[in-house]
Amino acid sequence: MSDPSAASMVSTPRPEQPTEFGAPTNAGLPESAQKQTKPRGLLGDAWRDLRRKPLFWISAAFILLFVVMSAFPSLFTSGDAVNGALSRSRVEPSADAWFGYDVQGRDVYARTIYGARASIVVALLSTFGTLLIGGAMGIIAGYKGGWVDGLLSRVADIFFGLPFVLGAIVILTTFNGAGTDNNEWKIMGLVIMSLVVLSWPVVMRLMRSSVLATKEADYIVAARALGAGSGRIILKHLLPNCLAPLLVYGTIMVGSFIGAEATLSFLGIGLKTPVVSWGIMISEAQNYLRVSPFLLFFPSAFLVTAVLSFVMLGEAVREALDPKLR
């Protein structure tokens, strides 16, 4: 007969010892400690690095302010941004009108607040369309290769040969020239279309180069050997690992498109009345710079702050996603 005490000593492991070979070293640690030792991915490391950058929080705060301003302008002003009285023409800033009145007697502060909507909406939608079209073509060209890559690259080269301002003038004067009766949203849609058409080749080349550098990685080859289809490889493996350059470029592109929209509106071929935007306000104030500089100063200050906020956010994201810059 066996000794029951000896049997229990052999079959019952001690609490502090692992029950089998290969058990994790943190098996005895509390759950919170195990979560802290779990390895982070690229986005996790980037977020951890971004949280320590004051530049990120400052730019993000300004961007949030502009987004809320464009979505809910009535929270910031109760003034009328469209109608005015000629009796208040070019009245200087005061307690009644913080930014003064423009040539037509309209409240400059109200127009500046409402002008954020058109500028931000055009920039965000243009960036989304550019990333979507350029990114899709870049993935197809880089993954398929061969004649598909050659055809799409030559199409991109054709659009690269178009000067941005000249191409925008041709597109916008054709569909939004003198004599056209377009409403506010159609005018904004034409400006968005022109920005997307002239900007997607840069994103296409950026995505194509990322795909070419990634598609021969070991995990892509292993997924292909296991029978994964092209759609699964692109969506599950290529796209998540090629998004980092697009996130950086897309963030900077928003600021660039805000400046591009203001430039086109200043030249008289972009947004037009009844749309209210910073570019239109700057265009209207150019003839009164010496006598009423406040008409130009306030919309220009908002425009420059918005552009710099997106550019600084893009730089912070780029440094966080690039291990060499940490």
Short mmCIF file of C-alpha atoms in Angstrom, two decimals:
data_model
loop_
_atom_site.label_atom_id
_atom_site.label_comp_id
_atom_site.label_asym_id
_atom_site.label_seq_id
_atom_site.Cartn_x
_atom_site.Cartn_y
_atom_site.Cartn_z
CA MET A 1 0.00 0.00 0.00
CA SER A 2 1.34 3.40 -0.93
CA ASP A 3 1.79 6.19 1.52
CA PRO A 4 -0.93 8.84 0.84
CA SER A 5 1.23 11.65 2.14
CA ALA A 6 4.04 10.79 -0.28
CA ALA A 7 1.60 10.56 -3.19
CA SER A 8 0.21 13.96 -2.42
CA MET A 9 3.68 15.45 -2.32
CA VAL A 10 4.49 14.10 -5.78
CA SER A 11 1.20 14.89 -7.55
CA THR A 12 0.50 18.32 -6.06
CA PRO A 13 2.82 21.04 -7.36
CA ARG A 14 3.98 23.83 -5.18
CA PRO A 15 2.11 27.15 -5.79
CA GLU A 16 5.21 29.09 -6.68
CA GLN A 17 6.48 26.55 -9.25
CA PRO A 18 5.25 26.41 -12.88
CA THR A 19 2.96 23.47 -13.66
CA GLU A 20 4.64 22.75 -17.01
CA PHE A 21 7.69 23.60 -19.03
CA GLY A 22 7.49 26.86 -20.97
CA ALA A 23 5.12 28.62 -18.56
CA PRO A 24 5.35 32.44 -18.73
CA THR A 25 7.71 34.09 -16.31
CA ASN A 26 4.99 36.51 -15.18
CA ALA A 27 2.47 33.77 -14.33
CA GLY A 28 2.57 34.64 -10.64
CA LEU A 29 2.25 38.39 -11.19
CA PRO A 30 -1.05 40.25 -10.83
CA GLU A 31 -3.09 40.92 -13.96
CA SER A 32 -2.18 44.63 -14.05
CA ALA A 33 1.53 43.80 -14.07
CA GLN A 34 1.02 41.26 -16.86
CA LYS A 35 -0.69 43.93 -19.01
CA GLN A 36 2.23 46.29 -18.47
CA THR A 37 4.74 43.67 -19.69
CA LYS A 38 2.72 42.90 -22.83
CA PRO A 39 4.65 44.11 -25.92
CA ARG A 40 3.21 47.10 -27.77
CA GLY A 41 2.80 47.45 -31.51
CA LEU A 42 3.85 50.30 -33.75
CA LEU A 43 0.79 52.42 -33.04
CA GLY A 44 1.08 51.73 -29.31
CA ASP A 45 4.69 52.90 -29.27
CA ALA A 46 3.77 55.93 -31.35
CA TRP A 47 0.95 56.93 -29.00
CA ARG A 48 3.23 56.48 -25.98
CA ASP A 49 5.77 58.79 -27.62
CA LEU A 50 3.16 61.35 -28.73
CA ARG A 51 1.78 61.74 -25.22
CA ARG A 52 5.11 63.12 -24.07
CA LYS A 53 5.34 65.81 -26.77
CA PRO A 54 3.95 69.26 -25.87
CA LEU A 55 3.90 70.10 -29.59
CA PHE A 56 1.38 67.32 -30.17
CA TRP A 57 -1.00 68.53 -27.47
CA ILE A 58 -0.78 72.17 -28.56
CA SER A 59 -1.47 71.38 -32.22
CA ALA A 60 -4.21 68.89 -31.33
CA ALA A 61 -5.92 71.48 -29.11
CA PHE A 62 -5.96 74.05 -31.92
CA ILE A 63 -7.22 71.47 -34.42
CA LEU A 64 -10.00 70.43 -32.06
CA LEU A 65 -10.93 74.09 -31.64
CA PHE A 66 -11.14 74.64 -35.40
CA VAL A 67 -13.15 71.45 -35.94
CA VAL A 68 -15.68 72.42 -33.26
CA MET A 69 -15.76 75.94 -34.71
CA SER A 70 -16.56 74.61 -38.17
CA ALA A 71 -19.18 72.15 -36.91
CA PHE A 72 -20.92 74.45 -34.40
CA PRO A 73 -20.18 78.10 -35.29
CA SER A 74 -23.22 79.29 -33.33
CA LEU A 75 -21.38 78.34 -30.12
CA PHE A 76 -18.83 81.08 -30.80
CA THR A 77 -20.92 83.86 -32.29
CA SER A 78 -24.53 84.93 -32.75
CA GLY A 79 -23.71 87.46 -35.47
CA ASP A 80 -24.76 87.36 -39.11
CA ALA A 81 -21.94 86.34 -41.43
CA VAL A 82 -23.82 87.07 -44.68
CA ASN A 83 -25.86 90.25 -44.24
CA GLY A 84 -24.62 93.68 -43.19
CA ALA A 85 -25.39 97.40 -43.18
CA LEU A 86 -23.42 99.87 -45.30
CA SER A 87 -23.62 102.39 -42.48
CA ARG A 88 -21.07 100.25 -40.60
CA SER A 89 -18.68 99.94 -43.54
CA ARG A 90 -15.08 99.47 -42.36
CA VAL A 91 -15.86 100.35 -38.74
CA GLU A 92 -12.83 99.43 -36.65
CA PRO A 93 -12.83 96.75 -33.92
CA SER A 94 -14.71 97.66 -30.75
CA ALA A 95 -16.63 96.06 -27.90
CA ASP A 96 -19.65 95.64 -30.17
CA ALA A 97 -17.65 93.99 -32.96
CA TRP A 98 -14.37 92.47 -31.78
CA PHE A 99 -12.90 92.24 -35.30
CA GLY A 100 -14.73 95.25 -36.77
CA TYR A 101 -16.91 95.37 -39.89
CA ASP A 102 -15.95 94.82 -43.52
CA VAL A 103 -16.66 96.98 -46.57
CA GLN A 104 -20.28 95.83 -46.77
CA GLY A 105 -20.85 96.30 -43.05
CA ARG A 106 -20.70 92.60 -42.15
CA ASP A 107 -19.30 91.41 -38.83
CA VAL A 108 -15.72 90.27 -39.47
CA TYR A 109 -15.67 88.12 -36.31
CA ALA A 110 -18.79 86.23 -37.38
CA ARG A 111 -17.43 85.77 -40.90
CA THR A 112 -14.11 84.52 -39.54
CA ILE A 113 -15.87 81.96 -37.36
CA TYR A 114 -18.18 80.77 -40.14
CA GLY A 115 -15.28 80.83 -42.61
CA ALA A 116 -13.65 77.96 -40.75
CA ARG A 117 -16.41 75.60 -41.93
CA ALA A 118 -15.71 75.89 -45.65
CA SER A 119 -11.93 75.80 -45.24
CA ILE A 120 -11.91 72.79 -42.90
CA VAL A 121 -14.56 70.83 -44.82
CA VAL A 122 -12.80 71.35 -48.16
CA ALA A 123 -9.42 70.37 -46.69
CA LEU A 124 -10.67 67.25 -44.88
CA LEU A 125 -12.76 65.91 -47.79
CA SER A 126 -9.97 66.65 -50.28
CA THR A 127 -7.49 64.79 -48.09
CA PHE A 128 -9.83 61.81 -47.70
CA GLY A 129 -10.45 61.61 -51.44
CA THR A 130 -6.76 61.96 -52.26
CA LEU A 131 -5.72 59.25 -49.79
CA LEU A 132 -8.49 56.93 -50.96
CA ILE A 133 -7.80 57.21 -54.70
CA GLY A 134 -4.03 57.52 -54.51
CA GLY A 135 -3.72 54.82 -51.85
CA ALA A 136 -5.87 52.33 -53.80
CA MET A 137 -3.90 52.88 -57.01
CA GLY A 138 -0.61 52.64 -55.14
CA ILE A 139 -1.54 49.31 -53.57
CA ILE A 140 -2.68 47.88 -56.91
CA ALA A 141 0.42 49.11 -58.73
CA GLY A 142 2.86 47.92 -56.08
CA TYR A 143 1.22 44.53 -55.46
CA LYS A 144 0.44 43.54 -59.04
CA GLY A 145 3.58 44.90 -60.69
CA GLY A 146 4.26 44.24 -64.36
CA TRP A 147 2.15 46.05 -66.95
CA VAL A 148 -0.38 47.15 -64.32
CA ASP A 149 2.32 48.99 -62.42
CA GLY A 150 3.69 50.48 -65.63
CA LEU A 151 0.27 51.70 -66.81
CA LEU A 152 -0.73 53.30 -63.50
CA SER A 153 2.72 54.88 -63.09
CA ARG A 154 2.50 56.48 -66.55
CA VAL A 155 -0.99 57.82 -65.78
CA ALA A 156 0.40 59.32 -62.57
CA ASP A 157 3.28 60.87 -64.53
CA ILE A 158 0.78 62.63 -66.80
CA PHE A 159 -0.91 64.26 -63.81
CA PHE A 160 2.50 65.07 -62.32
CA GLY A 161 3.21 67.11 -65.44
CA LEU A 162 0.22 69.40 -64.81
CA PRO A 163 1.15 72.53 -62.82
CA PHE A 164 -1.13 72.75 -59.81
CA VAL A 165 -2.32 76.34 -60.25
CA LEU A 166 -2.74 76.02 -64.01
CA GLY A 167 -4.68 72.77 -63.68
CA ALA A 168 -6.93 74.26 -61.00
CA ILE A 169 -7.59 77.32 -63.18
CA VAL A 170 -8.60 75.12 -66.14
CA ILE A 171 -10.90 72.90 -64.07
CA LEU A 172 -12.56 75.63 -62.02
CA THR A 173 -13.02 78.15 -64.83
CA THR A 174 -14.62 75.41 -66.93
CA PHE A 175 -17.16 74.28 -64.33
CA ASN A 176 -17.32 77.32 -62.04
CA GLY A 177 -16.53 80.24 -64.28
CA ALA A 178 -18.37 83.49 -64.85
CA GLY A 179 -22.04 83.02 -65.64
CA THR A 180 -22.46 79.74 -63.75
CA ASP A 181 -25.16 79.55 -61.10
CA ASN A 182 -23.77 77.02 -58.64
CA ASN A 183 -24.93 76.76 -55.06
CA GLU A 184 -22.67 76.66 -52.02
CA TRP A 185 -22.16 72.90 -51.86
CA LYS A 186 -21.60 72.52 -55.61
CA ILE A 187 -18.89 75.19 -55.50
CA MET A 188 -17.20 73.39 -52.61
CA GLY A 189 -17.52 70.08 -54.46
CA LEU A 190 -15.80 71.49 -57.55
CA VAL A 191 -12.90 72.81 -55.47
CA ILE A 192 -12.58 69.44 -53.71
CA MET A 193 -12.60 67.64 -57.08
CA SER A 194 -9.85 69.86 -58.47
CA LEU A 195 -7.64 69.35 -55.40
CA VAL A 196 -8.09 65.56 -55.51
CA VAL A 197 -7.47 65.28 -59.26
CA LEU A 198 -4.23 67.25 -59.02
CA SER A 199 -2.87 65.68 -55.80
CA TRP A 200 -3.48 61.91 -55.90
CA PRO A 201 -0.26 60.96 -57.81
CA VAL A 202 1.92 61.90 -54.82
CA VAL A 203 -0.04 59.54 -52.54
CA MET A 204 0.00 56.85 -55.24
CA ARG A 205 3.79 56.89 -55.43
CA LEU A 206 4.15 56.97 -51.66
CA MET A 207 1.88 53.94 -51.20
CA ARG A 208 3.46 52.10 -54.13
CA SER A 209 6.96 52.43 -52.64
CA SER A 210 5.70 51.20 -49.25
CA VAL A 211 4.03 48.17 -50.83
CA LEU A 212 7.13 47.31 -52.88
CA ALA A 213 9.23 47.38 -49.70
CA THR A 214 6.75 45.25 -47.76
CA LYS A 215 5.27 42.66 -50.14
CA GLU A 216 8.37 40.41 -50.06
CA ALA A 217 8.52 40.27 -46.26
CA ASP A 218 8.54 36.86 -44.61
CA TYR A 219 5.03 37.11 -43.18
CA ILE A 220 3.63 38.04 -46.62
CA VAL A 221 5.40 35.06 -48.22
CA ALA A 222 4.13 32.79 -45.43
CA ALA A 223 0.56 34.02 -45.84
CA ARG A 224 0.76 33.42 -49.59
CA ALA A 225 2.16 29.92 -49.02
CA LEU A 226 -0.71 29.11 -46.66
CA GLY A 227 -3.19 29.91 -49.43
CA ALA A 228 -4.26 33.43 -48.52
CA GLY A 229 -5.83 35.31 -51.41
CA SER A 230 -4.78 38.69 -52.73
CA GLY A 231 -7.64 40.47 -50.98
CA ARG A 232 -6.77 39.02 -47.60
CA ILE A 233 -3.06 39.75 -48.02
CA ILE A 234 -3.76 43.37 -48.98
CA LEU A 235 -6.33 44.08 -46.27
CA LYS A 236 -4.84 42.06 -43.40
CA HIS A 237 -1.12 42.41 -43.97
CA LEU A 238 -0.08 45.03 -46.51
CA LEU A 239 -2.49 47.84 -45.68
CA PRO A 240 -1.89 47.95 -41.87
CA ASN A 241 1.89 47.92 -42.38
CA CYS A 242 1.88 50.60 -45.11
CA LEU A 243 -0.44 53.13 -43.45
CA ALA A 244 2.18 54.94 -41.37
CA PRO A 245 3.58 57.11 -44.23
CA LEU A 246 0.04 57.91 -45.37
CA LEU A 247 -1.02 59.01 -41.89
CA VAL A 248 1.89 61.43 -41.71
CA TYR A 249 1.43 62.77 -45.22
CA GLY A 250 -2.36 63.00 -44.82
CA THR A 251 -2.07 65.09 -41.67
CA ILE A 252 0.31 67.53 -43.35
CA MET A 253 -1.87 67.50 -46.47
CA VAL A 254 -4.87 68.88 -44.57
CA GLY A 255 -2.89 72.01 -43.73
CA SER A 256 -1.63 72.25 -47.29
CA PHE A 257 -5.16 72.00 -48.68
CA ILE A 258 -6.37 74.76 -46.35
CA GLY A 259 -3.68 77.00 -47.82
CA ALA A 260 -4.45 75.81 -51.37
CA GLU A 261 -8.15 76.58 -50.98
CA ALA A 262 -7.34 80.06 -49.69
CA THR A 263 -4.96 80.62 -52.61
CA LEU A 264 -7.55 79.59 -55.20
CA SER A 265 -10.22 81.71 -53.52
CA PHE A 266 -7.83 84.67 -53.39
CA LEU A 267 -7.25 84.33 -57.14
CA GLY A 268 -11.02 84.33 -57.71
CA ILE A 269 -11.26 80.78 -59.09
CA GLY A 270 -11.94 78.86 -55.86
CA LEU A 271 -14.79 79.34 -53.44
CA LYS A 272 -17.11 82.22 -54.24
CA THR A 273 -20.01 84.04 -52.64
CA PRO A 274 -22.36 82.92 -51.04
CA VAL A 275 -19.67 80.69 -49.48
CA VAL A 276 -17.84 82.25 -46.53
CA SER A 277 -14.18 81.28 -46.23
CA TRP A 278 -10.91 82.76 -45.05
CA GLY A 279 -9.58 82.93 -48.61
CA ILE A 280 -12.58 84.97 -49.79
CA MET A 281 -12.18 87.36 -46.85
CA ILE A 282 -8.50 87.86 -47.63
CA SER A 283 -9.32 88.46 -51.30
CA GLU A 284 -11.93 91.08 -50.40
CA ALA A 285 -9.57 92.85 -47.98
CA GLN A 286 -6.54 93.18 -50.28
CA ASN A 287 -7.61 96.59 -51.63
CA TYR A 288 -8.04 98.05 -48.14
CA LEU A 289 -4.78 96.91 -46.58
CA ARG A 290 -3.48 100.41 -45.84
CA VAL A 291 -6.68 102.01 -44.59
CA SER A 292 -8.23 99.00 -42.81
CA PRO A 293 -5.54 96.39 -42.10
CA PHE A 294 -7.76 94.57 -39.59
CA LEU A 295 -9.84 93.24 -42.51
CA LEU A 296 -6.82 91.22 -43.61
CA PHE A 297 -5.17 90.52 -40.27
CA PHE A 298 -7.84 88.43 -38.52
CA PRO A 299 -8.71 85.92 -41.28
CA SER A 300 -5.02 85.62 -42.12
CA ALA A 301 -4.18 84.89 -38.46
CA PHE A 302 -6.79 82.13 -38.30
CA LEU A 303 -5.61 80.69 -41.62
CA VAL A 304 -1.95 80.61 -40.61
CA THR A 305 -2.77 79.09 -37.21
CA ALA A 306 -4.85 76.32 -38.78
CA VAL A 307 -2.19 75.46 -41.37
CA LEU A 308 0.61 75.44 -38.78
CA SER A 309 -1.45 73.27 -36.41
CA PHE A 310 -1.90 70.51 -38.98
CA VAL A 311 1.72 70.75 -40.14
CA MET A 312 3.03 70.55 -36.56
CA LEU A 313 0.74 67.59 -35.84
CA GLY A 314 2.07 65.85 -38.94
CA GLU A 315 5.65 66.44 -37.85
CA ALA A 316 4.91 65.06 -34.38
CA VAL A 317 3.26 61.97 -35.85
CA ARG A 318 6.17 61.46 -38.24
CA GLU A 319 8.69 61.55 -35.40
CA ALA A 320 6.58 59.14 -33.35
CA LEU A 321 6.15 56.61 -36.18
CA ASP A 322 9.80 56.71 -37.31
CA PRO A 323 12.01 54.84 -34.80
CA LYS A 324 15.11 56.61 -36.14
CA LEU A 325 13.79 60.01 -35.01
CA ARG A 326 12.89 59.02 -31.43
#
